[in-house]
Short mmCIF file of C-alpha atoms in Angstrom, two decimals:
data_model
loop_
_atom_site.label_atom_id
_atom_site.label_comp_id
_atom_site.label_asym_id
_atom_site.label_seq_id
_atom_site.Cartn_x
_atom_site.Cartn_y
_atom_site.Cartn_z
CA UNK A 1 -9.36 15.13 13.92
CA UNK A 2 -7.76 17.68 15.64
CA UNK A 3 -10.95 18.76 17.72
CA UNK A 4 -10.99 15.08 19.83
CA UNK A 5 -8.34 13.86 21.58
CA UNK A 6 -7.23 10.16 21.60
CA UNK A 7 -4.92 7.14 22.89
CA UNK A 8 -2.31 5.54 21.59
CA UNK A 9 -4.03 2.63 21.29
CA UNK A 10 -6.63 3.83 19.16
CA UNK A 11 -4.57 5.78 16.67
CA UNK A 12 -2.98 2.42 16.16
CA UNK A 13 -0.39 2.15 18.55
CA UNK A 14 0.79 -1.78 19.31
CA UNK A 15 3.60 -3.67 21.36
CA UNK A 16 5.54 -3.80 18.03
CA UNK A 17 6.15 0.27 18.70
CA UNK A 18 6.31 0.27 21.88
CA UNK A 19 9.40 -2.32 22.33
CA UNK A 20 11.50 -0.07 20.43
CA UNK A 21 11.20 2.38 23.13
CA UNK A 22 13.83 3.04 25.39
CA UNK A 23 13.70 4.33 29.04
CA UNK A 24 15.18 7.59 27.81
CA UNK A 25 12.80 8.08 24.78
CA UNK A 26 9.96 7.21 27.40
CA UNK A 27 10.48 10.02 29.31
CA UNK A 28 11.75 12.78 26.90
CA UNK A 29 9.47 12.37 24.12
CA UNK A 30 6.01 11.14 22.89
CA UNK A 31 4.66 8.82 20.00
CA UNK A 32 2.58 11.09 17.49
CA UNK A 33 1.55 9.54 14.32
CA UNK A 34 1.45 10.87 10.46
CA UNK A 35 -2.09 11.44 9.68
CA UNK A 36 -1.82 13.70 6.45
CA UNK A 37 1.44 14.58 4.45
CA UNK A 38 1.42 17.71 2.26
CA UNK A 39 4.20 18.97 0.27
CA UNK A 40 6.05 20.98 2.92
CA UNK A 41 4.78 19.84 6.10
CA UNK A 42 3.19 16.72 7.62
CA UNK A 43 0.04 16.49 10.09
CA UNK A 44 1.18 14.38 13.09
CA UNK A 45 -1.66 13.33 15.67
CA UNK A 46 -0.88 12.10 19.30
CA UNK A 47 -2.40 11.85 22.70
CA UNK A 48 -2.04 15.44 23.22
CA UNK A 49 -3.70 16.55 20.24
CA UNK A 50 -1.96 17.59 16.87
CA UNK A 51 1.23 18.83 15.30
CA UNK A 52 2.42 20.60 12.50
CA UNK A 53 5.41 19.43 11.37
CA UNK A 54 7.62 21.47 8.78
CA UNK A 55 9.70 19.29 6.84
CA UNK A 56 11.95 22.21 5.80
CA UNK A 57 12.82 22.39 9.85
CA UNK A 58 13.12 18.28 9.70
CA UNK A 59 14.56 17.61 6.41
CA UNK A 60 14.81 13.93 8.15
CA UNK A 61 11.22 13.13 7.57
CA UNK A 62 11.19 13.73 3.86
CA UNK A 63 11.33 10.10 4.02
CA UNK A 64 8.33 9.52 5.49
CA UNK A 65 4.48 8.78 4.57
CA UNK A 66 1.00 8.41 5.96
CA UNK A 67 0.57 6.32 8.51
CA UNK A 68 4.52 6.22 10.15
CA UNK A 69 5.09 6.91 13.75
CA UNK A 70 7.28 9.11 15.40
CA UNK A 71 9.02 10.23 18.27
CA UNK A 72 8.69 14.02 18.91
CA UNK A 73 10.52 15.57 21.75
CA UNK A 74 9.01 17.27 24.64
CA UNK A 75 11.20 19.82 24.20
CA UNK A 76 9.99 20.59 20.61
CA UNK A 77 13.79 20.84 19.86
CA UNK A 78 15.18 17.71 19.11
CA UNK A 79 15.03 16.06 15.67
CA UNK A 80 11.49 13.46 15.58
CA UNK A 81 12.78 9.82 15.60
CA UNK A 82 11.22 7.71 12.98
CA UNK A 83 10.22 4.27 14.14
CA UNK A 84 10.49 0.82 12.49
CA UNK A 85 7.40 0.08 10.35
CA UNK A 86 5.30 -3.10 11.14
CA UNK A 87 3.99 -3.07 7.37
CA UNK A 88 5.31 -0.94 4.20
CA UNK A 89 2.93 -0.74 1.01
CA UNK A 90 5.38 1.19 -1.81
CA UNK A 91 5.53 0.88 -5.92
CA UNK A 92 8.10 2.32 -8.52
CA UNK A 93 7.56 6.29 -9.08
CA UNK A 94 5.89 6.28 -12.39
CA UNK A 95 8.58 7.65 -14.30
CA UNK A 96 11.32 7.63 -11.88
CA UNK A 97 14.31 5.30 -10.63
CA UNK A 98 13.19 5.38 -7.11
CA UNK A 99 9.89 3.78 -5.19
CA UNK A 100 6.91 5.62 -3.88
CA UNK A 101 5.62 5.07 -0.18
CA UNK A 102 1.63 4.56 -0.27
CA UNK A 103 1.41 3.65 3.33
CA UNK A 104 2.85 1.84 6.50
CA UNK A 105 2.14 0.51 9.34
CA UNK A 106 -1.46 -1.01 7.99
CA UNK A 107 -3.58 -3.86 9.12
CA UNK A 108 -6.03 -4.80 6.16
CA UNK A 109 -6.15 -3.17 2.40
CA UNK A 110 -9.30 -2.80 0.76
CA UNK A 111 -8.61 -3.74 -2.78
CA UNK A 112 -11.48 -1.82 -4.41
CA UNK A 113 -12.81 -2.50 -7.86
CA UNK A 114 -16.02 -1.57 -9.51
CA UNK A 115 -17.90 -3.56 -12.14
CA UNK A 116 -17.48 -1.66 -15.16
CA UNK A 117 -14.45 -0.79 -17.44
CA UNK A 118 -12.09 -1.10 -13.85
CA UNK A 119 -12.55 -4.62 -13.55
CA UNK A 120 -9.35 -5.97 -14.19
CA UNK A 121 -7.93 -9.57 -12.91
CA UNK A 122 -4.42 -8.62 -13.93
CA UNK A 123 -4.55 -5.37 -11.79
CA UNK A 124 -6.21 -7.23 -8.78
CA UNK A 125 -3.32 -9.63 -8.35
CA UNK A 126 -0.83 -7.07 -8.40
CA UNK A 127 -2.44 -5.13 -5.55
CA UNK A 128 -2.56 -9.21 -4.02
CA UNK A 129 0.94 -9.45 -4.55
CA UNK A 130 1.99 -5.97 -3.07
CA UNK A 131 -0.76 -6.57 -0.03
CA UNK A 132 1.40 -10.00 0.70
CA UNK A 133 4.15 -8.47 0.51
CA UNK A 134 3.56 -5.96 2.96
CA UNK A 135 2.10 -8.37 5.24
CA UNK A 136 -1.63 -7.00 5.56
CA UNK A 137 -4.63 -8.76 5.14
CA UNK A 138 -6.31 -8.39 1.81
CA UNK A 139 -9.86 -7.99 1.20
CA UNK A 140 -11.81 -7.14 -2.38
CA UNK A 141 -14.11 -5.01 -2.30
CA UNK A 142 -16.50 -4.39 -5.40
CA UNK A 143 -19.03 -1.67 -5.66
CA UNK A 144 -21.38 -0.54 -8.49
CA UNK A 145 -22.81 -3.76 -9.20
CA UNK A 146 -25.73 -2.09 -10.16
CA UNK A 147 -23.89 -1.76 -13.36
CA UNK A 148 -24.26 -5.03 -14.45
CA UNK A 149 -26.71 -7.87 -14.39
CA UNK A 150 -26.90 -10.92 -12.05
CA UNK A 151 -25.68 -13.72 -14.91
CA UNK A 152 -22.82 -10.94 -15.61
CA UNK A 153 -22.00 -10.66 -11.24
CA UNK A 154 -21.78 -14.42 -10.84
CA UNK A 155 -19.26 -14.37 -14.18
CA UNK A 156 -17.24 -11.70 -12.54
CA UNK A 157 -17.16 -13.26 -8.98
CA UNK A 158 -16.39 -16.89 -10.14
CA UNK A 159 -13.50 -15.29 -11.94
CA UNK A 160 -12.40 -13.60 -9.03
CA UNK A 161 -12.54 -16.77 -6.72
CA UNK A 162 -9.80 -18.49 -9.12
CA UNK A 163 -7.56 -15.96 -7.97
CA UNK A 164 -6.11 -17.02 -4.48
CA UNK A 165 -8.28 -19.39 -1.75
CA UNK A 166 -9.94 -17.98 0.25
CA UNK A 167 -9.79 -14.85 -1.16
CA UNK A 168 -12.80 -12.44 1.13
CA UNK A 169 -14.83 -10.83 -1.92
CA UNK A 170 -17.62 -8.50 -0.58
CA UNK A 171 -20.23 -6.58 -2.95
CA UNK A 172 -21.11 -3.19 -1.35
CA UNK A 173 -23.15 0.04 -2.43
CA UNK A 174 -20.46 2.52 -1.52
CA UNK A 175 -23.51 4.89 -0.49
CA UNK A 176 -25.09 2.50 1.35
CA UNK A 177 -23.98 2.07 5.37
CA UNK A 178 -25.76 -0.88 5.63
CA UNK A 179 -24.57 -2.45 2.83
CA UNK A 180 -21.20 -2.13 3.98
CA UNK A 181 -21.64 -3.54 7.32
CA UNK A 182 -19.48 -6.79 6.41
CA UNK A 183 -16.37 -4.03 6.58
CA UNK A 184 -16.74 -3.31 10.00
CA UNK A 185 -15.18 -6.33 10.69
CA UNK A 186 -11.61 -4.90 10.07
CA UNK A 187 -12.58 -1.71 11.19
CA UNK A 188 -12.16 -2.34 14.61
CA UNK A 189 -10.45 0.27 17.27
CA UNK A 190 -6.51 0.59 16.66
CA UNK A 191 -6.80 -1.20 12.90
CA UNK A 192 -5.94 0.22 10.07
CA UNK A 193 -7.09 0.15 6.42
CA UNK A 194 -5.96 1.34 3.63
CA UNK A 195 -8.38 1.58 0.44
CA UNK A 196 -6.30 0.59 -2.82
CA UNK A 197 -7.60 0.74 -6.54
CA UNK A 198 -8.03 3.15 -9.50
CA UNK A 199 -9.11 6.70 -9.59
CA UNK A 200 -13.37 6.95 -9.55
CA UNK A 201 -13.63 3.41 -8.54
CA UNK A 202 -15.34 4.87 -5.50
CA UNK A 203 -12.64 4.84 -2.55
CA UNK A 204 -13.61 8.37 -1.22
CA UNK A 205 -17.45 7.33 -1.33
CA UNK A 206 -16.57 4.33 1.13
CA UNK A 207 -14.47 6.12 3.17
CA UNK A 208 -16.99 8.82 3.87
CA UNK A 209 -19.96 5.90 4.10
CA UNK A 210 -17.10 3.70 6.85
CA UNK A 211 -16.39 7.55 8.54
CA UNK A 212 -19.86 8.97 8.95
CA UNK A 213 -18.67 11.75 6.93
CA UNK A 214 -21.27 14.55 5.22
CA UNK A 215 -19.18 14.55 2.01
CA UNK A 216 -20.89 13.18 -0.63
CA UNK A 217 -19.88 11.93 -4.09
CA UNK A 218 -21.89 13.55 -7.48
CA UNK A 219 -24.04 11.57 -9.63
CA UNK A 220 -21.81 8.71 -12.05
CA UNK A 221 -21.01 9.95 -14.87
CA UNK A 222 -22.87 8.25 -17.97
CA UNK A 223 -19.53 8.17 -20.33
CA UNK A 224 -17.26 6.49 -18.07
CA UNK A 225 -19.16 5.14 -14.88
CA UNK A 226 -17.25 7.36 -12.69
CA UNK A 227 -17.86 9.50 -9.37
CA UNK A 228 -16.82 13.06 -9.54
CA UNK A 229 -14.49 12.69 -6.51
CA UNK A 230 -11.19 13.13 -6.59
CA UNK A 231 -8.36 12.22 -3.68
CA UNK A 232 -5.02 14.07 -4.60
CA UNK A 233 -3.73 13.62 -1.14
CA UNK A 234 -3.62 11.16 1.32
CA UNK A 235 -5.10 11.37 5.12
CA UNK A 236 -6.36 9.63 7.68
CA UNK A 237 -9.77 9.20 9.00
CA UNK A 238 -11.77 7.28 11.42
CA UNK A 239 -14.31 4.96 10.92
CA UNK A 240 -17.72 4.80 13.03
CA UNK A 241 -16.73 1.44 14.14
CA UNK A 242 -13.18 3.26 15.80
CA UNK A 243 -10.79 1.70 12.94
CA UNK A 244 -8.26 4.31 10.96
CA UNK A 245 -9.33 4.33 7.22
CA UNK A 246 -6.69 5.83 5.32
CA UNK A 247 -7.95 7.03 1.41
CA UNK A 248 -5.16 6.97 -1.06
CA UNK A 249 -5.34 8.76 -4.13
CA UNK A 250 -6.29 6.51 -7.53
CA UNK A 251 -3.48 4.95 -9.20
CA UNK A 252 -3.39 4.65 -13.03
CA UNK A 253 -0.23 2.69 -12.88
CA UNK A 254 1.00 0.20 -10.32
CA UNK A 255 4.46 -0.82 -10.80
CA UNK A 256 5.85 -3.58 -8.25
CA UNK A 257 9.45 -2.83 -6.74
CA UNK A 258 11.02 -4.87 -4.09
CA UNK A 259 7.99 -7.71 -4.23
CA UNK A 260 9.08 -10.85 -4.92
CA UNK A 261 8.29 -12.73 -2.13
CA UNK A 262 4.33 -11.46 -2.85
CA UNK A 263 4.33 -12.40 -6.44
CA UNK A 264 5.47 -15.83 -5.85
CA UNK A 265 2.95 -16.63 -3.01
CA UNK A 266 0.16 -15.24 -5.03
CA UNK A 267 0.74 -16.88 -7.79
CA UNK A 268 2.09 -20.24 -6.02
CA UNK A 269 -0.01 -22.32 -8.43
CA UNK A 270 2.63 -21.86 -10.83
CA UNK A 271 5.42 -21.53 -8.83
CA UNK A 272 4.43 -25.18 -7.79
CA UNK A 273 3.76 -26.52 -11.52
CA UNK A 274 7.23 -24.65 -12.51
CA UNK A 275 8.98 -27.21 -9.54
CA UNK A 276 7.57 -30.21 -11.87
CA UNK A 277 9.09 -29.22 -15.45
CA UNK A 278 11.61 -30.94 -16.87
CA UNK A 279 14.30 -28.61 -17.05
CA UNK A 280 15.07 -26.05 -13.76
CA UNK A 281 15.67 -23.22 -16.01
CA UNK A 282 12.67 -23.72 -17.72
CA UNK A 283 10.71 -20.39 -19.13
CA UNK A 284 7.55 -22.22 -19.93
CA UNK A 285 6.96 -21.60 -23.51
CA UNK A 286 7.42 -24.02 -25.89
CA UNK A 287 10.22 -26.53 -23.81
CA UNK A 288 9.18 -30.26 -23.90
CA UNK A 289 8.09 -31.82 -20.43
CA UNK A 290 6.55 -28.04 -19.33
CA UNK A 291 4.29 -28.70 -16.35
CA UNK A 292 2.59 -25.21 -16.78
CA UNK A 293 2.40 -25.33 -20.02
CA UNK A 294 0.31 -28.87 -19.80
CA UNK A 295 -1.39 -27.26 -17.06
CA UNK A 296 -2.73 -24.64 -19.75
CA UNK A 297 -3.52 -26.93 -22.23
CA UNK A 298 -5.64 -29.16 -19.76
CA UNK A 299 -7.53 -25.92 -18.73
CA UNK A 300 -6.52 -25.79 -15.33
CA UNK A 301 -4.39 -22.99 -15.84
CA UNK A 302 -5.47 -19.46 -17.89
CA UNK A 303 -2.66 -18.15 -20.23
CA UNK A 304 -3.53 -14.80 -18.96
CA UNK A 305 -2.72 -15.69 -15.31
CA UNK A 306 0.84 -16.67 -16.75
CA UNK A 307 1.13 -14.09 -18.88
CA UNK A 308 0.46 -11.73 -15.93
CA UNK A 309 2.83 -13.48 -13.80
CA UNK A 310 5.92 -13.48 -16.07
CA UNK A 311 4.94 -10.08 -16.93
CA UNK A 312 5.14 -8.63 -12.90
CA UNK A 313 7.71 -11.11 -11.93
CA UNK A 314 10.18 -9.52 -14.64
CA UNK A 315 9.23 -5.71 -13.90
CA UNK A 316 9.66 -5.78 -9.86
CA UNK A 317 13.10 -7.59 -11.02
CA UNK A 318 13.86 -4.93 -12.72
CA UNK A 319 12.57 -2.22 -10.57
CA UNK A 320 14.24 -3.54 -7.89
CA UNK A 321 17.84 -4.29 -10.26
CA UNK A 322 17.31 0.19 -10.97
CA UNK A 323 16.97 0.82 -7.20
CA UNK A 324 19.36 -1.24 -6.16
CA UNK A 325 21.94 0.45 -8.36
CA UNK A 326 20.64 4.03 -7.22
CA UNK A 327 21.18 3.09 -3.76
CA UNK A 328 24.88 1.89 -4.95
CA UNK A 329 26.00 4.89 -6.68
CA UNK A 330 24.71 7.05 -3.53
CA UNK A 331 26.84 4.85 -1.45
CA UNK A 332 29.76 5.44 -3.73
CA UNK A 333 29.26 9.19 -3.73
CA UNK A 334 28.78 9.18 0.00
CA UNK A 335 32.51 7.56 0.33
CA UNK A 336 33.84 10.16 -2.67
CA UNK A 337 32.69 12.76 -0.44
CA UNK A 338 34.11 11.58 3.03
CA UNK A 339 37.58 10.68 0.97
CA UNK A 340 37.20 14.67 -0.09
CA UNK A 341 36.72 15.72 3.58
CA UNK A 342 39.41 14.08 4.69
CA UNK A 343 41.91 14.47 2.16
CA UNK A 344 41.16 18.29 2.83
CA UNK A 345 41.17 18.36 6.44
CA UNK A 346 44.73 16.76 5.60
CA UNK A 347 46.06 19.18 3.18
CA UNK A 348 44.72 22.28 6.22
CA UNK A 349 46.92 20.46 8.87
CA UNK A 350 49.63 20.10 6.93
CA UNK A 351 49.43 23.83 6.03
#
């Protein structure tokens, strides 16, 4: 990246950025965005080239992940503003009371799945839910259907269009450019994508296909029907077509934080039925006049789907309950230690 220089525009830049501007930061400093983040320094690209920023110099930008834009000064002095984020894609540290940025400031996720021991409806809808929740256009993308036979494909794909309407499903050969033409279409100069899914579902494979890149993954594995790559970090490249592709690293776990509004609208089906049971508090298991519950037993809704729902709705609920309480106690420390300041500064007048 850093050999080519580029314009705002195509590294993603858009009027949403740009009105937060002021006259001042016009002059005095330039937009630069985060292209790759390492553990003590992040790769910053902008229309004079690239930056290496060390986050031990700007402890401010700890905060911040791939795809964020900031405001470096021309003076090289002056602490890099972070700008408001058009999109945020984030889940609960595995492990941890806190959330983990993935992303920001993307266009269009590729939710990518592979036909073998991946597949998983229950994972797809919560990368749906976190993609609608972030505001970004989701599309599924499903590669290595050579695994599997063409009755066993059209199982898999009618299963997949019960999901959500109008749902875009593509079937690509990750190796293949010209089977991955359909792509393109979101690929387009100043979008950005970010590939989602599990480790050795072949994200890294795609993004070198979409990028032109040389890199190439090893023969599949026969035990597990997976590539040999392996993304530990997360960077930004761009596609053939002029479009940023950004390659996440696989994640075994995907824990929703702060997604509520995404769950509901994915799963609106039975956020509607729930509006036609009897009782308002009702928790759709065995409580007379359940709409969902008929709905199940009538076949026009799985158990699984529900199952799935209750299941995410309840985590991010409590996910978000943990956070919210982290970000409670730091406010209560913050005032413990101002009331310490000042009682001090007090006592040292008075002295």
């Amino acid at each position: 990246m850093s050999e080519k220089y580029y314009t705002l525009a195509q590294l993603g830049w858009k009027t949403f950025f740009n009105q937060q501007l002021t006259l001042d930061d016009l002059e005095q400093t330039k937009p630069h965005r985060i292209t790759q983040v390492f553990r003590n320094r992040l790769v910053v690209l902008g229309e004079d080239g690239e930056l290496n920023l060390d986050l031990a110099q700007y402890p401010n930008l700890q905060g911040t992940t791939i795809g964020d834009w900031l405001l470096v000064s021309n003076n090289a002095v002056d602490i890099p503003v972070i700008l408001e984020r058009q999109s945020v894609f984030q889940r609960k540290s595995p492990g941890a009371n806190s959330h983990q940025l993935i992303a920001t400031n993307v266009d269009t996720a590729f939710i990518v799945s592979s036909f073998n021991q991946d597949f998983n409806l229950s994972r797809i809808e919560r990368y749906l839910a976190l993609c609608k929740e972030a505001g970004a256009v989701a599309v599924l993308v499903l590669t290595k259907a050579d695994l599997v036979n063409q009755s066993q494909l059209d199982e898999y794909l009618e299963q997949l269009h019960d999901l959500q309407s109008h749902l875009v499903i593509l079937t690509v050969n990750a190796l293949d450019s010209e089977s991955c033409q359909g792509l393109f279409d979101w690929c387009g100069v100043g979008q950005t994508v970010v590939l989602l899914g599990s480790s050795g579902v072949g994200k890294t494979t795609l993004t070198n296909t979409l990028c032109g890149l040389q890199e190439k993954t090893a023969a599949i594995r026969q035990d597990d029907n997976k590539g040999r790559h392996t993304t530990t970090s997360r960077s930004l490249f761009f596609a053939v077509s002029g479009g940023l592709i950004l390659d996440c690293p696989g994640m075994r776990e995907l824990q929703l934080t702060d997604c509520e509004d995404g769950i509901k609208e994915v799963f609106s089906d039975i956020e509607d039925l729930a509006r036609q049971c009897k009782f308002a508090d009702c928790h759709h298991h065995q409580e007379p006049g359940c709409a969902v519950q008929q709905a199940i037993k009538a076949g026009l809704l799985e158990e699984r789907r529900l199952t799935n729902y209750q299941k995410i709705l309840s985590e991010q609920a409590r996910n978000s309950m943990t956070l919210a309480q982290v970000h409670q106690k730091d406010r209560k420390f913050g005032k413990l230690i101002k009331t310490s300041i000042h009682s001090k500064k007090h006592r040292i007048d008075n002295f």
